[in-house]
PDB file of C-alpha atoms in Angstrom:
ATOM      1  CA  MET W 804     -94.207  12.145  31.853  1.00 98.00           C
ATOM      2  CA  HIS W 805     -93.334   9.416  33.715  1.00 98.00           C
ATOM      3  CA  ALA W 806     -94.153   9.513  37.190  1.00 98.00           C
ATOM      4  CA  ILE W 807     -93.933   7.033  40.451  1.00 98.00           C
ATOM      5  CA  THR W 808     -97.681   5.631  40.921  1.00 98.00           C
ATOM      6  CA  ILE W 809     -98.969   3.224  43.387  1.00 98.00           C
ATOM      7  CA  PRO W 810    -101.062   1.441  40.841  1.00 97.00           C
ATOM      8  CA  GLU W 811    -101.944  -1.110  44.714  1.00 97.00           C
ATOM      9  CA  PRO W 812    -101.238  -0.129  47.955  1.00 97.00           C
ATOM     10  CA  GLY W 813     -98.388  -1.411  49.664  1.00 98.00           C
ATOM     11  CA  GLY W 814     -94.657  -1.955  50.606  1.00 98.00           C
ATOM     12  CA  PRO W 815     -92.068  -0.110  48.895  1.00 98.00           C
ATOM     13  CA  GLU W 816     -91.823  -1.324  45.819  1.00 97.00           C
ATOM     14  CA  ALA W 817     -95.750  -0.608  45.315  1.00 98.00           C
ATOM     15  CA  LEU W 818     -94.313   2.482  43.795  1.00 98.00           C
ATOM     16  CA  VAL W 819     -94.124   2.162  39.544  1.00 98.00           C
ATOM     17  CA  TRP W 820     -91.926   4.589  37.943  1.00 98.00           C
ATOM     18  CA  ASP W 821     -94.109   5.069  35.021  1.00 98.00           C
ATOM     19  CA  GLU W 822     -95.763   6.917  31.981  1.00 98.00           C
ATOM     20  CA  VAL W 823     -98.894   9.041  32.948  1.00 98.00           C
ATOM     21  CA  PRO W 824    -100.523  11.966  31.381  1.00 97.00           C
ATOM     22  CA  ASP W 825     -99.062  15.244  31.355  1.00 97.00           C
ATOM     23  CA  PRO W 826    -101.232  17.659  34.060  1.00 97.00           C
ATOM     24  CA  VAL W 827    -102.503  20.373  32.566  1.00 97.00           C
ATOM     25  CA  PRO W 828    -102.417  24.140  35.001  1.00 97.00           C
ATOM     26  CA  GLY W 829    -106.181  25.245  35.313  1.00 97.00           C
ATOM     27  CA  GLU W 830    -107.337  28.210  36.107  1.00 97.00           C
ATOM     28  CA  GLY W 831    -104.871  30.119  39.234  1.00 98.00           C
ATOM     29  CA  GLU W 832    -102.747  27.056  38.594  1.00 98.00           C
ATOM     30  CA  VAL W 833     -98.894  27.142  37.368  1.00 98.00           C
ATOM     31  CA  LEU W 834     -97.102  24.231  35.709  1.00 98.00           C
ATOM     32  CA  VAL W 835     -93.895  23.500  37.193  1.00 98.00           C
ATOM     33  CA  GLU W 836     -91.367  21.143  35.623  1.00 98.00           C
ATOM     34  CA  VAL W 837     -90.213  19.056  38.346  1.00 98.00           C
ATOM     35  CA  VAL W 838     -86.459  19.139  39.343  1.00 98.00           C
ATOM     36  CA  ALA W 839     -86.750  17.272  42.550  1.00 98.00           C
ATOM     37  CA  SER W 840     -89.027  16.277  44.996  1.00 98.00           C
ATOM     38  CA  ALA W 841     -88.141  15.460  48.921  1.00 98.00           C
ATOM     39  CA  VAL W 842     -90.174  11.972  50.336  1.00 98.00           C
ATOM     40  CA  ASN W 843     -92.543  13.277  53.459  1.00 97.00           C
ATOM     41  CA  ARG W 844     -94.601  10.274  56.895  1.00 94.00           C
ATOM     42  CA  ALA W 845     -97.324  11.381  54.466  1.00 95.00           C
ATOM     43  CA  ASP W 846     -95.720   9.578  50.702  1.00 97.00           C
ATOM     44  CA  ILE W 847     -95.169   6.201  53.180  1.00 97.00           C
ATOM     45  CA  LEU W 848     -98.958   6.423  54.349  1.00 96.00           C
ATOM     46  CA  GLN W 849    -100.291   7.722  51.474  1.00 98.00           C
ATOM     47  CA  ARG W 850     -98.127   4.190  49.507  1.00 98.00           C
ATOM     48  CA  GLN W 851     -99.692   1.840  52.312  1.00 97.00           C
ATOM     49  CA  GLY W 852    -103.079   2.819  51.147  1.00 97.00           C
ATOM     50  CA  PHE W 853    -103.680   5.350  54.528  1.00 94.00           C
ATOM     51  CA  TYR W 854    -103.693   9.109  53.775  1.00 94.00           C
ATOM     52  CA  ASN W 855    -104.869   9.639  50.196  1.00 92.00           C
ATOM     53  CA  PRO W 856    -104.697  12.916  48.259  1.00 93.00           C
ATOM     54  CA  PRO W 857    -107.814  15.488  48.941  1.00 93.00           C
ATOM     55  CA  PRO W 858    -109.997  15.886  45.601  1.00 92.00           C
ATOM     56  CA  GLY W 859    -109.031  16.428  42.723  1.00 91.00           C
ATOM     57  CA  ALA W 860    -105.038  16.848  43.692  1.00 94.00           C
ATOM     58  CA  SER W 861    -102.886  14.141  41.534  1.00 96.00           C
ATOM     59  CA  PRO W 862    -103.031  10.763  42.947  1.00 97.00           C
ATOM     60  CA  TYR W 863     -98.599  10.572  42.740  1.00 98.00           C
ATOM     61  CA  PRO W 864     -97.112  11.132  45.840  1.00 98.00           C
ATOM     62  CA  GLY W 865     -94.934  13.871  46.721  1.00 98.00           C
ATOM     63  CA  LEU W 866     -95.522  16.811  49.053  1.00 98.00           C
ATOM     64  CA  GLU W 867     -92.939  19.426  48.002  1.00 98.00           C
ATOM     65  CA  CYS W 868     -90.809  20.398  44.671  1.00 98.00           C
ATOM     66  CA  SER W 869     -88.333  22.152  43.380  1.00 98.00           C
ATOM     67  CA  GLY W 870     -88.336  23.148  39.295  1.00 98.00           C
ATOM     68  CA  THR W 871     -89.017  25.395  36.174  1.00 98.00           C
ATOM     69  CA  VAL W 872     -92.572  27.438  35.418  1.00 98.00           C
ATOM     70  CA  ALA W 873     -93.096  25.759  32.285  1.00 98.00           C
ATOM     71  CA  ALA W 874     -96.664  27.097  31.662  1.00 98.00           C
ATOM     72  CA  LEU W 875     -99.367  29.544  33.581  1.00 98.00           C
ATOM     73  CA  GLY W 876    -103.005  28.568  33.162  1.00 98.00           C
ATOM     74  CA  PRO W 877    -105.177  31.441  32.929  1.00 98.00           C
ATOM     75  CA  GLY W 878    -105.878  33.799  35.376  1.00 97.00           C
ATOM     76  CA  VAL W 879    -102.421  33.737  37.188  1.00 98.00           C
ATOM     77  CA  SER W 880    -100.133  36.531  37.414  1.00 95.00           C
ATOM     78  CA  GLY W 881     -96.989  37.717  38.958  1.00 96.00           C
ATOM     79  CA  TRP W 882     -94.788  34.196  37.300  1.00 98.00           C
ATOM     80  CA  ALA W 883     -93.254  33.968  34.541  1.00 98.00           C
ATOM     81  CA  VAL W 884     -92.307  30.929  32.106  1.00 98.00           C
ATOM     82  CA  GLY W 885     -89.010  29.781  32.918  1.00 98.00           C
ATOM     83  CA  ASP W 886     -88.910  31.092  36.556  1.00 98.00           C
ATOM     84  CA  GLN W 887     -87.026  28.945  39.284  1.00 98.00           C
ATOM     85  CA  VAL W 888     -89.358  28.056  42.294  1.00 98.00           C
ATOM     86  CA  CYS W 889     -90.129  25.797  44.761  1.00 98.00           C
ATOM     87  CA  ALA W 890     -93.920  24.659  45.449  1.00 98.00           C
ATOM     88  CA  LEU W 891     -95.898  23.138  48.535  1.00 98.00           C
ATOM     89  CA  LEU W 892     -97.997  20.151  47.103  1.00 98.00           C
ATOM     90  CA  ALA W 893    -101.646  18.704  47.718  1.00 97.00           C
ATOM     91  CA  GLY W 894     -99.716  15.450  46.121  1.00 97.00           C
ATOM     92  CA  GLY W 895     -98.022  14.987  42.381  1.00 98.00           C
ATOM     93  CA  GLY W 896     -94.203  15.906  43.873  1.00 98.00           C
ATOM     94  CA  TYR W 897     -92.810  12.406  42.130  1.00 98.00           C
ATOM     95  CA  ALA W 898     -93.579  13.450  39.001  1.00 98.00           C
ATOM     96  CA  GLU W 899     -92.064  15.443  35.770  1.00 98.00           C
ATOM     97  CA  LYS W 900     -94.607  18.184  35.841  1.00 98.00           C
ATOM     98  CA  VAL W 901     -97.108  19.167  37.938  1.00 98.00           C
ATOM     99  CA  ALA W 902     -99.685  21.495  38.499  1.00 98.00           C
ATOM    100  CA  VAL W 903     -99.796  23.513  41.775  1.00 98.00           C
ATOM    101  CA  PRO W 904    -101.598  25.619  42.457  1.00 98.00           C
ATOM    102  CA  ALA W 905    -100.141  29.867  41.891  1.00 98.00           C
ATOM    103  CA  GLY W 906    -100.433  30.374  45.961  1.00 98.00           C
ATOM    104  CA  GLN W 907     -98.211  27.585  46.526  1.00 98.00           C
ATOM    105  CA  LEU W 908     -96.046  28.910  44.577  1.00 98.00           C
ATOM    106  CA  LEU W 909     -92.452  30.117  46.502  1.00 98.00           C
ATOM    107  CA  PRO W 910     -89.118  31.501  44.357  1.00 98.00           C
ATOM    108  CA  ALA W 911     -86.249  29.848  44.822  1.00 97.00           C
ATOM    109  CA  PRO W 912     -84.481  31.821  47.248  1.00 97.00           C
ATOM    110  CA  GLU W 913     -81.377  33.348  46.778  1.00 94.00           C
ATOM    111  CA  GLY W 914     -78.065  30.955  48.209  1.00 92.00           C
ATOM    112  CA  VAL W 915     -79.974  27.470  47.979  1.00 97.00           C
ATOM    113  CA  ASP W 916     -79.310  25.231  44.925  1.00 96.00           C
ATOM    114  CA  LEU W 917     -81.812  24.409  43.185  1.00 98.00           C
ATOM    115  CA  THR W 918     -82.137  20.676  43.438  1.00 98.00           C
ATOM    116  CA  ARG W 919     -82.266  21.223  47.732  1.00 98.00           C
ATOM    117  CA  ALA W 920     -84.707  23.852  47.650  1.00 98.00           C
ATOM    118  CA  ALA W 921     -87.142  20.857  47.284  1.00 98.00           C
ATOM    119  CA  ALA W 922     -86.771  20.102  50.854  1.00 98.00           C
ATOM    120  CA  LEU W 923     -88.408  23.255  51.998  1.00 98.00           C
ATOM    121  CA  PRO W 924     -91.730  23.830  51.244  1.00 98.00           C
ATOM    122  CA  GLU W 925     -92.955  20.950  53.241  1.00 98.00           C
ATOM    123  CA  VAL W 926     -91.235  21.562  56.323  1.00 97.00           C
ATOM    124  CA  VAL W 927     -90.744  25.282  56.579  1.00 98.00           C
ATOM    125  CA  CYS W 928     -94.576  25.836  56.303  1.00 98.00           C
ATOM    126  CA  THR W 929     -94.413  23.280  58.797  1.00 98.00           C
ATOM    127  CA  VAL W 930     -92.883  25.058  61.512  1.00 98.00           C
ATOM    128  CA  TRP W 931     -93.450  28.432  60.638  1.00 98.00           C
ATOM    129  CA  SER W 932     -97.496  27.354  60.583  1.00 98.00           C
ATOM    130  CA  ASN W 933     -97.438  25.657  64.212  1.00 98.00           C
ATOM    131  CA  VAL W 934     -95.026  27.005  66.097  1.00 98.00           C
ATOM    132  CA  PHE W 935     -95.292  30.941  65.358  1.00 98.00           C
ATOM    133  CA  MET W 936     -98.783  30.965  63.230  1.00 98.00           C
ATOM    134  CA  VAL W 937    -100.843  29.038  65.977  1.00 97.00           C
ATOM    135  CA  ALA W 938     -98.423  28.298  68.906  1.00 98.00           C
ATOM    136  CA  HIS W 939     -96.717  31.510  68.918  1.00 98.00           C
ATOM    137  CA  LEU W 940     -93.330  31.205  69.901  1.00 98.00           C
ATOM    138  CA  ARG W 941     -91.183  34.149  71.090  1.00 98.00           C
ATOM    139  CA  PRO W 942     -87.629  35.324  71.954  1.00 98.00           C
ATOM    140  CA  GLY W 943     -86.461  33.699  74.563  1.00 98.00           C
ATOM    141  CA  GLU W 944     -89.034  31.010  75.563  1.00 98.00           C
ATOM    142  CA  THR W 945     -87.223  27.342  75.078  1.00 98.00           C
ATOM    143  CA  LEU W 946     -89.045  24.932  72.767  1.00 98.00           C
ATOM    144  CA  LEU W 947     -88.786  21.345  72.467  1.00 98.00           C
ATOM    145  CA  VAL W 948     -88.988  19.651  69.456  1.00 98.00           C
ATOM    146  CA  HIS W 949     -89.247  15.860  69.340  1.00 98.00           C
ATOM    147  CA  GLY W 950     -87.581  14.235  66.276  1.00 96.00           C
ATOM    148  CA  GLY W 951     -85.093  16.205  66.760  1.00 97.00           C
ATOM    149  CA  SER W 952     -82.960  15.019  63.080  1.00 97.00           C
ATOM    150  CA  SER W 953     -86.144  15.097  61.080  1.00 97.00           C
ATOM    151  CA  GLY W 954     -86.547  17.582  58.351  1.00 97.00           C
ATOM    152  CA  ILE W 955     -89.233  19.144  59.690  1.00 97.00           C
ATOM    153  CA  GLY W 956     -86.957  19.119  63.405  1.00 98.00           C
ATOM    154  CA  THR W 957     -83.790  20.490  61.545  1.00 98.00           C
ATOM    155  CA  MET W 958     -85.720  23.569  60.477  1.00 98.00           C
ATOM    156  CA  ALA W 959     -87.405  23.622  64.560  1.00 98.00           C
ATOM    157  CA  ILE W 960     -84.230  24.070  65.459  1.00 98.00           C
ATOM    158  CA  GLN W 961     -83.284  26.147  63.380  1.00 98.00           C
ATOM    159  CA  LEU W 962     -86.007  29.036  62.643  1.00 98.00           C
ATOM    160  CA  ALA W 963     -85.696  28.863  66.582  1.00 98.00           C
ATOM    161  CA  LYS W 964     -82.882  29.927  67.331  1.00 98.00           C
ATOM    162  CA  ALA W 965     -83.159  32.400  64.458  1.00 97.00           C
ATOM    163  CA  VAL W 966     -85.831  34.707  66.896  1.00 97.00           C
ATOM    164  CA  GLY W 967     -83.852  34.007  69.412  1.00 98.00           C
ATOM    165  CA  ALA W 968     -85.335  30.943  71.599  1.00 98.00           C
ATOM    166  CA  LYS W 969     -84.062  28.768  73.151  1.00 98.00           C
ATOM    167  CA  VAL W 970     -84.333  24.999  71.800  1.00 98.00           C
ATOM    168  CA  ALA W 971     -84.580  21.577  73.388  1.00 98.00           C
ATOM    169  CA  VAL W 972     -85.084  18.155  71.154  1.00 98.00           C
ATOM    170  CA  THR W 973     -85.074  14.847  71.340  1.00 98.00           C
ATOM    171  CA  ALA W 974     -83.534  12.225  68.893  1.00 97.00           C
ATOM    172  CA  GLY W 975     -82.380   8.563  69.445  1.00 96.00           C
ATOM    173  CA  THR W 976     -78.657   8.275  68.846  1.00 97.00           C
ATOM    174  CA  LYS W 977     -75.241  10.225  69.686  1.00 97.00           C
ATOM    175  CA  GLU W 978     -74.898  11.224  65.838  1.00 97.00           C
ATOM    176  CA  LYS W 979     -78.957  12.968  65.460  1.00 98.00           C
ATOM    177  CA  LEU W 980     -78.002  15.032  68.997  1.00 98.00           C
ATOM    178  CA  ASP W 981     -74.728  15.775  67.867  1.00 98.00           C
ATOM    179  CA  ARG W 982     -76.519  16.799  64.230  1.00 98.00           C
ATOM    180  CA  CYS W 983     -78.778  18.803  66.045  1.00 98.00           C
ATOM    181  CA  ALA W 984     -75.550  20.351  68.542  1.00 98.00           C
ATOM    182  CA  GLU W 985     -74.519  22.342  65.331  1.00 98.00           C
ATOM    183  CA  LEU W 986     -77.509  23.543  63.760  1.00 98.00           C
ATOM    184  CA  GLY W 987     -77.834  25.089  67.355  1.00 98.00           C
ATOM    185  CA  ALA W 988     -79.988  23.082  69.340  1.00 98.00           C
ATOM    186  CA  ASP W 989     -79.302  23.422  73.497  1.00 98.00           C
ATOM    187  CA  VAL W 990     -80.433  21.144  75.308  1.00 98.00           C
ATOM    188  CA  LEU W 991     -79.555  17.290  73.810  1.00 98.00           C
ATOM    189  CA  ILE W 992     -82.256  14.226  74.389  1.00 98.00           C
ATOM    190  CA  ASN W 993     -81.501  11.208  74.216  1.00 98.00           C
ATOM    191  CA  TYR W 994     -85.043   9.510  73.956  1.00 97.00           C
ATOM    192  CA  ARG W 995     -84.449   6.202  74.284  1.00 96.00           C
ATOM    193  CA  GLU W 996     -82.315   6.617  77.640  1.00 97.00           C
ATOM    194  CA  GLN W 997     -83.486   9.933  79.499  1.00 98.00           C
ATOM    195  CA  ASP W 998     -86.707  11.174  80.454  1.00 97.00           C
ATOM    196  CA  PHE W 999     -87.766  14.080  78.072  1.00 98.00           C
ATOM    197  CA  VAL W1000     -90.450  15.481  80.957  1.00 98.00           C
ATOM    198  CA  ALA W1001     -87.493  15.423  83.508  1.00 98.00           C
ATOM    199  CA  GLU W1002     -84.833  16.812  81.165  1.00 98.00           C
ATOM    200  CA  ILE W1003     -86.552  19.804  80.110  1.00 98.00           C
ATOM    201  CA  LYS W1004     -87.805  20.572  83.649  1.00 98.00           C
ATOM    202  CA  GLN W1005     -83.743  20.278  84.708  1.00 98.00           C
ATOM    203  CA  ALA W1006     -82.926  22.312  82.133  1.00 98.00           C
ATOM    204  CA  THR W1007     -85.644  25.271  82.698  1.00 98.00           C
ATOM    205  CA  GLY W1008     -84.816  25.293  86.491  1.00 98.00           C
ATOM    206  CA  GLY W1009     -88.494  23.613  86.928  1.00 98.00           C
ATOM    207  CA  ALA W1010     -90.112  25.517  84.214  1.00 98.00           C
ATOM    208  CA  GLY W1011     -91.008  23.433  81.338  1.00 98.00           C
ATOM    209  CA  ALA W1012     -91.228  23.997  77.993  1.00 98.00           C
ATOM    210  CA  ASP W1013     -93.575  27.493  76.536  1.00 98.00           C
ATOM    211  CA  VAL W1014     -93.688  25.448  73.036  1.00 98.00           C
ATOM    212  CA  ILE W1015     -93.956  21.360  72.395  1.00 98.00           C
ATOM    213  CA  LEU W1016     -93.687  20.790  68.437  1.00 98.00           C
ATOM    214  CA  ASP W1017     -94.835  16.896  68.242  1.00 97.00           C
ATOM    215  CA  ASN W1018     -94.452  14.198  66.013  1.00 94.00           C
ATOM    216  CA  MET W1019     -95.419  11.495  67.614  1.00 92.00           C
ATOM    217  CA  GLY W1020     -99.655  12.246  68.581  1.00 91.00           C
ATOM    218  CA  ALA W1021    -101.083   9.666  71.273  1.00 89.00           C
ATOM    219  CA  LYS W1022     -98.270   7.498  73.426  1.00 92.00           C
ATOM    220  CA  TYR W1023     -96.232  11.200  74.157  1.00 94.00           C
ATOM    221  CA  LEU W1024     -99.681  12.841  75.617  1.00 95.00           C
ATOM    222  CA  ASP W1025     -99.149  12.936  78.739  1.00 95.00           C
ATOM    223  CA  ARG W1026     -96.053  13.496  79.163  1.00 96.00           C
ATOM    224  CA  ASN W1027     -95.942  16.629  76.890  1.00 97.00           C
ATOM    225  CA  VAL W1028     -99.056  18.153  78.605  1.00 97.00           C
ATOM    226  CA  GLN W1029     -96.265  17.008  82.247  1.00 97.00           C
ATOM    227  CA  ALA W1030     -93.720  18.862  80.443  1.00 98.00           C
ATOM    228  CA  LEU W1031     -95.005  22.014  79.573  1.00 98.00           C
ATOM    229  CA  ALA W1032     -94.254  25.153  81.494  1.00 98.00           C
ATOM    230  CA  VAL W1033     -97.950  27.694  82.637  1.00 98.00           C
ATOM    231  CA  ASN W1034     -98.469  29.338  79.677  1.00 98.00           C
ATOM    232  CA  GLY W1035     -97.004  26.087  77.793  1.00 98.00           C
ATOM    233  CA  ARG W1036     -98.677  25.565  74.071  1.00 98.00           C
ATOM    234  CA  LEU W1037     -98.423  21.625  72.876  1.00 98.00           C
ATOM    235  CA  ALA W1038     -98.958  22.043  68.607  1.00 98.00           C
ATOM    236  CA  ILE W1039     -98.982  18.029  67.661  1.00 97.00           C
ATOM    237  CA  ILE W1040     -98.315  17.378  63.895  1.00 96.00           C
ATOM    238  CA  GLY W1041     -98.363  13.790  63.832  1.00 91.00           C
ATOM    239  CA  MET W1042     -99.908  10.838  65.048  1.00 87.00           C
ATOM    240  CA  GLN W1043     -96.233   8.075  64.888  1.00 88.00           C
ATOM    241  CA  GLY W1044     -97.245   7.016  68.197  1.00 86.00           C
ATOM    242  CA  GLY W1045    -100.623   6.517  67.579  1.00 88.00           C
ATOM    243  CA  VAL W1046    -104.396   7.565  67.952  1.00 89.00           C
ATOM    244  CA  LYS W1047    -105.194   7.327  71.065  1.00 90.00           C
ATOM    245  CA  GLY W1048    -104.444   8.994  74.383  1.00 88.00           C
ATOM    246  CA  GLU W1049    -105.470   9.718  77.767  1.00 89.00           C
ATOM    247  CA  LEU W1050    -105.242  13.373  78.843  1.00 89.00           C
ATOM    248  CA  ASN W1051    -105.626  15.110  82.614  1.00 91.00           C
ATOM    249  CA  ILE W1052    -107.284  17.555  81.737  1.00 93.00           C
ATOM    250  CA  GLY W1053    -106.177  19.134  85.083  1.00 93.00           C
ATOM    251  CA  THR W1054    -102.542  19.021  84.984  1.00 93.00           C
ATOM    252  CA  LEU W1055    -103.881  21.128  81.712  1.00 93.00           C
ATOM    253  CA  LEU W1056    -105.816  23.749  83.498  1.00 95.00           C
ATOM    254  CA  SER W1057    -103.578  24.214  85.709  1.00 96.00           C
ATOM    255  CA  LYS W1058    -101.123  25.085  83.829  1.00 97.00           C
ATOM    256  CA  ARG W1059    -103.288  26.874  81.459  1.00 97.00           C
ATOM    257  CA  ALA W1060    -101.677  25.667  78.928  1.00 97.00           C
ATOM    258  CA  ALA W1061    -103.430  24.912  75.482  1.00 97.00           C
ATOM    259  CA  ILE W1062    -103.407  21.966  72.373  1.00 97.00           C
ATOM    260  CA  SER W1063    -103.275  22.210  69.003  1.00 96.00           C
ATOM    261  CA  ALA W1064    -103.156  19.393  65.809  1.00 94.00           C
ATOM    262  CA  THR W1065    -102.702  20.770  62.360  1.00 93.00           C
ATOM    263  CA  SER W1066    -102.508  19.833  58.552  1.00 91.00           C
ATOM    264  CA  LEU W1067    -101.639  21.228  55.347  1.00 93.00           C
ATOM    265  CA  ARG W1068    -102.425  18.801  53.126  1.00 93.00           C
ATOM    266  CA  ALA W1069    -106.030  19.017  53.294  1.00 89.00           C
ATOM    267  CA  ARG W1070    -106.537  22.642  54.291  1.00 93.00           C
ATOM    268  CA  PRO W1071    -108.500  24.771  52.061  1.00 95.00           C
ATOM    269  CA  LEU W1072    -106.499  27.341  48.991  1.00 96.00           C
ATOM    270  CA  GLY W1073    -106.746  30.044  50.352  1.00 97.00           C
ATOM    271  CA  GLU W1074    -105.100  28.741  54.163  1.00 97.00           C
ATOM    272  CA  LYS W1075    -102.401  27.470  51.766  1.00 98.00           C
ATOM    273  CA  ALA W1076    -101.812  29.851  50.173  1.00 98.00           C
ATOM    274  CA  ALA W1077    -101.485  32.590  53.672  1.00 98.00           C
ATOM    275  CA  ILE W1078     -99.074  29.992  55.378  1.00 98.00           C
ATOM    276  CA  VAL W1079     -96.813  30.223  51.762  1.00 98.00           C
ATOM    277  CA  ALA W1080     -97.155  34.385  52.312  1.00 98.00           C
ATOM    278  CA  ALA W1081     -96.575  34.416  55.831  1.00 98.00           C
ATOM    279  CA  VAL W1082     -93.296  31.885  55.053  1.00 98.00           C
ATOM    280  CA  ARG W1083     -92.042  34.231  52.025  1.00 98.00           C
ATOM    281  CA  GLU W1084     -92.497  37.337  53.982  1.00 98.00           C
ATOM    282  CA  HIS W1085     -90.181  36.011  57.230  1.00 98.00           C
ATOM    283  CA  VAL W1086     -88.267  32.328  56.355  1.00 98.00           C
ATOM    284  CA  TRP W1087     -87.217  33.898  53.016  1.00 98.00           C
ATOM    285  CA  PRO W1088     -84.796  36.520  53.701  1.00 97.00           C
ATOM    286  CA  LEU W1089     -83.325  34.405  56.521  1.00 97.00           C
ATOM    287  CA  LEU W1090     -82.964  32.031  54.051  1.00 97.00           C
ATOM    288  CA  ALA W1091     -81.149  34.206  51.341  1.00 95.00           C
ATOM    289  CA  GLY W1092     -79.370  34.949  54.822  1.00 94.00           C
ATOM    290  CA  GLY W1093     -77.573  32.393  55.349  1.00 94.00           C
ATOM    291  CA  HIS W1094     -79.094  32.349  58.581  1.00 95.00           C
ATOM    292  CA  VAL W1095     -80.873  28.539  58.284  1.00 97.00           C
ATOM    293  CA  GLY W1096     -80.954  26.227  55.365  1.00 97.00           C
ATOM    294  CA  PRO W1097     -82.011  23.060  54.500  1.00 98.00           C
ATOM    295  CA  VAL W1098     -80.235  20.188  55.639  1.00 98.00           C
ATOM    296  CA  VAL W1099     -80.331  17.076  53.224  1.00 98.00           C
ATOM    297  CA  ASP W1100     -79.608  13.584  53.955  1.00 97.00           C
ATOM    298  CA  ARG W1101     -79.245  12.277  50.328  1.00 97.00           C
ATOM    299  CA  GLU W1102     -80.229  12.445  46.698  1.00 98.00           C
ATOM    300  CA  LEU W1103     -81.428   9.387  44.896  1.00 98.00           C
ATOM    301  CA  PRO W1104     -82.761   9.529  41.482  1.00 98.00           C
ATOM    302  CA  MET W1105     -86.616   9.357  41.743  1.00 98.00           C
ATOM    303  CA  PRO W1106     -87.073   5.961  40.080  1.00 98.00           C
ATOM    304  CA  GLU W1107     -85.748   5.047  42.919  1.00 98.00           C
ATOM    305  CA  ALA W1108     -88.107   5.986  44.737  1.00 98.00           C
ATOM    306  CA  ALA W1109     -88.179   2.885  46.868  1.00 98.00           C
ATOM    307  CA  GLU W1110     -85.319   3.026  48.159  1.00 98.00           C
ATOM    308  CA  ALA W1111     -85.779   6.584  49.669  1.00 98.00           C
ATOM    309  CA  HIS W1112     -89.067   4.941  51.544  1.00 98.00           C
ATOM    310  CA  ARG W1113     -86.963   1.952  52.665  1.00 98.00           C
ATOM    311  CA  LEU W1114     -84.175   4.533  53.677  1.00 97.00           C
ATOM    312  CA  VAL W1115     -87.114   7.351  55.375  1.00 97.00           C
ATOM    313  CA  GLU W1116     -88.807   3.840  57.151  1.00 95.00           C
ATOM    314  CA  ALA W1117     -85.799   3.028  58.290  1.00 95.00           C
ATOM    315  CA  SER W1118     -85.091   6.379  60.191  1.00 92.00           C
ATOM    316  CA  GLY W1119     -81.539   6.540  59.594  1.00 89.00           C
ATOM    317  CA  HIS W1120     -81.318   9.675  57.971  1.00 95.00           C
ATOM    318  CA  ILE W1121     -81.039  13.065  59.276  1.00 97.00           C
ATOM    319  CA  GLY W1122     -83.372  16.164  57.910  1.00 98.00           C
ATOM    320  CA  LYS W1123     -84.475  15.269  53.921  1.00 98.00           C
ATOM    321  CA  VAL W1124     -84.169  12.877  51.519  1.00 98.00           C
ATOM    322  CA  LEU W1125     -84.925  13.784  47.565  1.00 98.00           C
ATOM    323  CA  LEU W1126     -85.758  12.316  45.523  1.00 98.00           C
ATOM    324  CA  VAL W1127     -83.925  13.730  41.678  1.00 98.00           C
ATOM    325  CA  ALA W1128     -86.540  13.906  38.376  1.00 97.00           C
ATOM    326  CA  PRO W1129     -84.396  12.151  35.098  1.00 94.00           C
TER     327      PRO W1129
END
């Protein structure tokens, strides 16, 4: 088969479409013939040499895919050759085939094109696990999403609205904010021109956000705590704004607030399987009913992964950029 390899870390040109050995599904794994994968920030970090796959995972980038079951490894039940699926991966999505633990497999959702289904696993699992399983967003509460026009952001808006929450977003352009509004966002904050702390306070009558989904990390840490409501929950899922920041513990205590920080890739298989099972139970019916859906900016041939990385690094896209296998 062919896959995108990284012979040496570097810029987008470091991504090389090359012939590699076919993966063989092990105990409890399923072999998927890939239709499409999607570009995530973690793939860019891996290409740069900063985020290696966990031990035993495929060395190729790609944290999600869609495709067709090609073979079953020993001990797998509940799936059959020919099933249309999408999957959460620890790596290997930028390839024509990938071996996936069966617990990380999802049926392709009704009403979603199989190619576009590649935009779902990573963002849905990230949003559901952080916003709902950890931060416990409830109907009537306010969610603040940083990077509302990203793949994560566009899904967070839709899921929060589907459960009856109010949604505020930050983004850097009018075009991105307009798209967030189309998806249901109630409060639109241009972070280049407005102070999100002041804006979220004004929009909530001084209360603040009950839950904040943050991809920035250190740069926003202090202001995120200021923006939280009493009993608020800050869920950190990224470090685009750095890894070290100062935190006023007094403010955190006075608000009886909580901070969580999670990642998906290196979690044990059992934890990933539990998240995937929860997503299948709670989110897949919403997809089938047309209440939420993937937001795809564009699709590129998988051998052109370098161009896809350039697009994502430039942050001009809205939603996900897909890589379609030849």
